[in-house]
Structure formats: C-alpha cells, structure tokens
Amino acid sequence: MRRSPLHLALVLLISLAFAAGTLILIPLRTDMAGFLPAGHDSGTRFLMREVREGVASSFITVAIEGQSTAELARISREMRATLSRNPRFSAVLNGSFTVDESESLNKLLLNYRYLLAPDPQTRIFTPEHLSQAFQDTLDGLESAAEPLIRRFALRDPTGAFPSTLKQFQPEIQARLIDDVWFAPGRSSEDPRALLLLRTRANGMNFAEQKDAPKAIQQAFEATHPKEAHLLLSGPAVLAVHSANVMRGDIHLISLASVVIVASILFWRFRSFWVLAAIGAPFFISLTVAVIVVRLIFGSVHGISFGFGMTMLGVSLDYPVLLIGHRDHGEGPQATLRRIGPSLRLAALTASLGLSGMILCGLPGLAQLGVFAAVGLLTSAAVTLLLMPRLIVAADLAPTTSGPSPILEKLEGLRRWRSLVLVPVLGAAGLLLIHPPKLVTDLTALGPVSVSDRALELELRRELGTPDSSKLIAVHAGSAEELLEREEALQPVFEGLIKHGALSGIQDAAQILPSTTLQRLRQNVLPASRDLRLSVAKALEGLPFKPNSFEPFVTDLETTRQRVPLTPPMLVGTPLNDALSPLLLERKDGWWGLILPKDVRDMPRIRDALTGQPDVLVLDLNEKLQELTAYHTRQTFLWSATGIAAAVLILLAVFRDLRRLTKVLVSVGTVLVILPTILVLRHEPLSLVHVVAIQFVAGVALDYALFFARPQLDRAERARTIRTLVTCNIMTVLTFGCLAFCHTRLLSEIGLTISIGAALSLGFCFIIAGQRRLDASIH
C-alpha cells in the first residue's frame, strides 16, 4: 500500500486553525466567582450573590510595618493622600481626615443634627429642659471640653451634634496614634500602621481589580519607605492573587500536557504522523467542548480549560486504541470491527461517569463535567467516523504488534486474582472504622493559601471590623421602605438586647433615618416664637447675654424647613462610606444588612425574627455548610444514577454474565481502594474527590471493557495490553501535572484521578483479563 498522509496533514491543520480561532474569540475567565453556586434557597442565594457582588468583597486591608511609629504614620498619611485621588478606590480610611473632609462632614451633621440624632432628649425644648442644657453648656465652656464641642456649644445646647457624631463613629478597634490607625496589642518596638480601602468594583471582578494591588504598591513606594514593608489582604487582593495563580496553573498544565503526551506517543509509535493523527481529534474535541461550554454557561473558566487540556490523557485514548490495535495492511473497518463495540461502550460509560460532576449543582464543577463529557464524546465520534480512512491512508500502526513472552508471563498473575480480596476487605474495613470526613468550606477549593487567609483574619481582627459571619438581611422595594422596615424592627432588637441574646446592632437606619421618621422629628421642633419664649425663661438666673443662643434658635428654624436626607444626597460625602455597606441596591430591589454585635444566642434571635416578612437571619458558616451538604447530596445522587445507567447499558449489551461480573468487580475494587488511599492522607474529602472518584470509575470501566473483550489471538492480546498501558501512562502523567497546581480544586482532581487511573490499570488487568483465549469476537 502506498503511504499517503497528505489528507491527514490537511485535517490536522484545519483542526488546529479551528481551535486557535475559537480560543482567540472566546476568552477564558479566571475569577473564582464563576465557580460559586447560585444557592438553593433564599438564604443561600442571597449569601452567594453577596460573595460575588457584595460590598464586603471590595475591601482591601493594608498594613505597614518595619519602621518607627512616627515614620509609619507619615507613610500612612501620604499613601492615603495619593490613593484618595485614584478613581479606582471609593474610600481610603486610616483614621485621619483632611481639613476639607472634616469640615464637610461636620457641616452636614451639624445642619441635620436634629433629624439624625438618636437621643430623643436632644429634641426636648421645654424651659425646664433648656435651663439644664444651658447650665451644662456653661460648665462645658468653663472646662477643658473637646474643642469641637466648645466651638458649637451655643449653637447646640441640647447636645444633638455630639449625639449624632457618636452615631457615626466607625466600628474600629485599632489604636489612634498621630491621627493614624495602629494595630492594638503590639509593642512600641514593632508597630503596625493600618489602612482600610474600598474599591469601586467588587472583589471578584478580576478585570477591574487586577491593577488595585499595583496602585497601592506604587503609592507605598512613592513615600520612600526605606526599611518599611507592605502587607495587603482582603477579598479584592485575594481575588487578584487567585486569578494570577490560576493563570500560571493553566500555562503549566497546557505546556506539560502537550509535552508529556507527545513524548509518550512518539516513544510508543516512533512516528510524527501518529502525533498528527491523534492531534486532529484532540483539537476538534477541545474546540467543540469550548464552544458548547460557552453556549451553555455564557463563559469558559480557566479551570475548565486547564482540565480540558489534561483530558489529553483520556480523550486521546480512543485514537490511540484505534491505531494501537491496527495491523499493517488492515482496511479502514477491520480494526473497528474488533474494537468498535468496546470503544463505543467505553466512551458512553466514561461520559456517564461525569454525571455527578455535571448535575451536582455547582456551576464550576458542572462546567468541568460538560467540558470533559463533550470532549470525550467528540473525540470518540471523530475516531470512529473520520480517522479510520486517514489512518489507513497514512498506514499508521504500532512498530511492535506481535506476541510478547514478557506480557504473557505477566498475564499469568491472573491465576492469583482471588488475592485481590485481601486489600479490598482491608480497605472496606478501614472505611467502616474511619469513615471519610467531608470538607464544608467551598472556598477551600480555591488557590488561596492557608497563610494568606490567616493574614486576612489577623488584619481584620487588628482593625476590629465587625464580624459579618452572622447577619440579618432585610428586603424591600425601595430604600425608604427598607429604612422604615429596619426602624420597625427596633423594638424586637431592644427585646433581644434586654434578654442578653446580643449587645447591639449596626444597621442603615441608625445612620440615616427614614424620610418618615425625619419628618416626624421635624414636626416636634417648636416654632421660632415658642422657642424664643422657652429660651428666655431658661436663661433666667444664668450669666448669658439675652441673645447668646440666637444661633441655636436660627438653626432650629432652618432645620424645620430642610428637605430630609436621602441616600442619593449622601453620594460623595463621608457618610456614604458608612451607609453603603449596609444599604444595597440589587436587581431584585433593596437589601439592608443588620450586623448584630456580640451574638450570644443565635436561636433566640432567629425565633424572634421568625414570621417577619422579607427578613433573613443568616449564620454564614452554617449556610456554607448547609450549601456544601446540599450539593454533596446532589453529587452522590447523580453519581449513583450515572453508575446505575452504565450498569444497565452493560446488562443490555453483554450476553456473557461472567464477563459482566469481571468488569463490575474490577471497577468496584478501584472504588473501594481509592477512597481508602485518600483517607490515609488524614485530610478531609470534598465534592471534588467525589466527582473525581466517579470519573475514575469511568476510566476503570474503559480498561475493564477492553481487557474483558474476547480477543482473536496472542498478538491481539499483546496489542491490547500495550495500548492500554500507553493510554494509562498518558492519563497518570497528565493528571499528575494537576497535582502540582496551586489551585487546590485542580490539584485534588489531579491527585485523585492519577492514583485512580494507576489502580484501574492494575486491577482491571488482573481481574477483567482472560486466562485463556476466547474464539468469539465482539
């Protein structure tokens, strides 16, 4: 036969161009938000949406250390001045305010003090009450009272201004030294200055966040910090770090997978044309998988692409099996007649092995599953429909395809297959005694290290920002309605405080009362004539001039005419920084976050708010565990369904009960021993391990089907062993690359599947393989 590989080269070039064009047009997503679930009830849906889009994900905590306190305070102030001018940041806080900011804030609070002050005593203007207020003002003027209070004493004798100021004190526990925040509990020899920044984009938006850490670093270097060094943390920083790590993982996987597969195939077949023949179905299947995932999910995640590149070791099994089983001179359909039924079954059952991943309910894992399933089925279809004639035209076949005495000796090990019961029983016993524990933290699947998370917690604790792991969410159709709902809940919280369930709350209504409440407060303010009479009577016997409190009377009259404050009026003011994390506009309306302080009895809080319309009481840790448990149940359910479907297909196809038993026992052995090996690492398992184990079941089923297949002669048996060993080495090494990734989701998938694939080859060879030739051919 004259060798004519030109058609094969043309198909390879077309498939390569198809893949390159697709990847240029469809960019990869690298933020972890794409891997977060939507939630299965109102609480988890709200929680996961806020993780993706919420204000909390936009904060960056900054620490500066390595210099004296005075030097760190200088660096902090200069960094704040620089970063405050950067439009990337909506707030830069370090404990200090510029003169303009202080004047602007004081003017706003002073003008609206009688509408904002939480203390109702500040709005009582009877002669008796004013007389006591004037006496207190006199005492304050004669003492070393705070200059700011003395400055406005005659304008604000009832103390509405300080009452309002107190309400807006940030919930920060850091020490204030030289008007700059410093970490408490540290010695004077090792001080640490702190800043809290908020980006305009949410922390999961990598495209908008990627330059934020760089901007902070540049602002730090511009201060000439000498020996001082910078620490950054927070959701926004971790999101950027995660995306960069993920990108590095993808590059590593892509390069390593191609090099490993190409090297193994050239070693096995000694032909670059074989690489071309196997490359065509791979590029086609990879491209189709990218397009299908893009159509279904709206984007293609980098983790999915990295996983797809690793699938080189599995999706290429089909063309390798076709070439590896071909004898020189065979026609296009001759090889398929021998291995076609087993190859079709292998592709179908391997895809069913991904059902747990596809249907678990986690968008990220579902995308991985769809990507892999589409790649496998496309590769199998191209192998069955397109490749036979191209392979025959190029006359591609193994250089070594005859019987092997060494392999026949290895087959003699099958007489001892009953000894497999020993490790199986031992593994089953270990699993019964020490059942695996499941990870309940979905964020553990990301690329953020334990040390990075520890730094984030440490800086948050030093700043003393409120613990948002427990919160109450209130929903309403408008901002005004939401503020009114929060005000209506105040008696409930007062009762909870009285019973010791919590010590207080922080909500939007405390910062900005509803328009309705502000108007009620306006209505109790007396007219100028009545107020002047009360002031004149209250001044009797006090050493003030008759018109000393005229500014007070004028302010009160002006306040009676003011338009109540609303959220849009606060945009661009320091008050907006305090309000916006607690008052959120979303597509489904407005949400208010109520942060409880010092929670001591969460069940009582939940009971007290049960029945309140549009109120969610959330324990975030509890919700995350609930979410993980829900998706774990879904994964087990669909994994069991996929395995059952595969068994039913085998029952329908096989007419040999003994052969079917060998196949199922081979797979079952792997499914018992693999989890045991993972448990012996003394680390909890996760959903990733569950779906990876199901994928391993599909790989084991492939091997078992080919080993159990009735074969023509000794040469055919040797070809089967050589080909499956080649496929196994590709799978083990390519998925083994994943084990070295920094993204834990990828590394755990790689470790599980590489170990499982190695076990699958060994046990399927021993259990499913024949001890004698079978003349029948399928």
PDB file of C-alpha atoms in Angstrom, residues 112 115-116 478-485 487 508-509 512-523 562-569:
ATOM      1  CA  TYR A 112     -29.082  67.827  60.079  1.00  0.00           C
ATOM      2  CA  LEU A 115     -33.134  64.972  62.251  1.00  0.00           C
ATOM      3  CA  LEU A 116     -30.296  62.436  62.762  1.00  0.00           C
ATOM      4  CA  SER A 478     -37.208  50.942  47.838  1.00  0.00           C
ATOM      5  CA  ALA A 479     -34.588  52.496  50.088  1.00  0.00           C
ATOM      6  CA  GLU A 480     -37.241  54.398  52.025  1.00  0.00           C
ATOM      7  CA  GLU A 481     -39.329  51.275  52.587  1.00  0.00           C
ATOM      8  CA  LEU A 482     -36.214  49.419  53.724  1.00  0.00           C
ATOM      9  CA  LEU A 483     -35.276  52.066  56.286  1.00  0.00           C
ATOM     10  CA  GLU A 484     -38.831  52.022  57.618  1.00  0.00           C
ATOM     11  CA  ARG A 485     -38.677  48.198  57.910  1.00  0.00           C
ATOM     12  CA  GLU A 487     -36.942  51.061  62.199  1.00  0.00           C
ATOM     13  CA  ALA A 508     -28.528  51.591  57.896  1.00  0.00           C
ATOM     14  CA  ALA A 509     -31.463  53.123  59.783  1.00  0.00           C
ATOM     15  CA  LEU A 512     -29.831  57.513  58.031  1.00  0.00           C
ATOM     16  CA  PRO A 513     -33.358  57.534  59.469  1.00  0.00           C
ATOM     17  CA  SER A 514     -36.209  57.133  57.012  1.00  0.00           C
ATOM     18  CA  THR A 515     -37.782  60.227  55.486  1.00  0.00           C
ATOM     19  CA  THR A 516     -40.919  59.475  57.504  1.00  0.00           C
ATOM     20  CA  LEU A 517     -39.013  59.471  60.798  1.00  0.00           C
ATOM     21  CA  GLN A 518     -37.083  62.616  59.878  1.00  0.00           C
ATOM     22  CA  ARG A 519     -40.370  64.432  59.158  1.00  0.00           C
ATOM     23  CA  LEU A 520     -41.794  63.248  62.497  1.00  0.00           C
ATOM     24  CA  ARG A 521     -38.739  64.699  64.198  1.00  0.00           C
ATOM     25  CA  GLN A 522     -39.198  67.923  62.280  1.00  0.00           C
ATOM     26  CA  ASN A 523     -42.808  68.145  63.423  1.00  0.00           C
ATOM     27  CA  ARG A 562     -34.958  71.385  55.458  1.00  0.00           C
ATOM     28  CA  VAL A 563     -35.645  68.599  52.973  1.00  0.00           C
ATOM     29  CA  PRO A 564     -34.975  65.265  54.752  1.00  0.00           C
ATOM     30  CA  LEU A 565     -31.744  63.473  53.869  1.00  0.00           C
ATOM     31  CA  THR A 566     -31.969  60.567  51.399  1.00  0.00           C
ATOM     32  CA  PRO A 567     -29.297  58.107  50.177  1.00  0.00           C
ATOM     33  CA  PRO A 568     -28.690  59.933  46.850  1.00  0.00           C
ATOM     34  CA  MET A 569     -27.960  63.147  48.787  1.00  0.00           C
TER      35      MET A 569
END
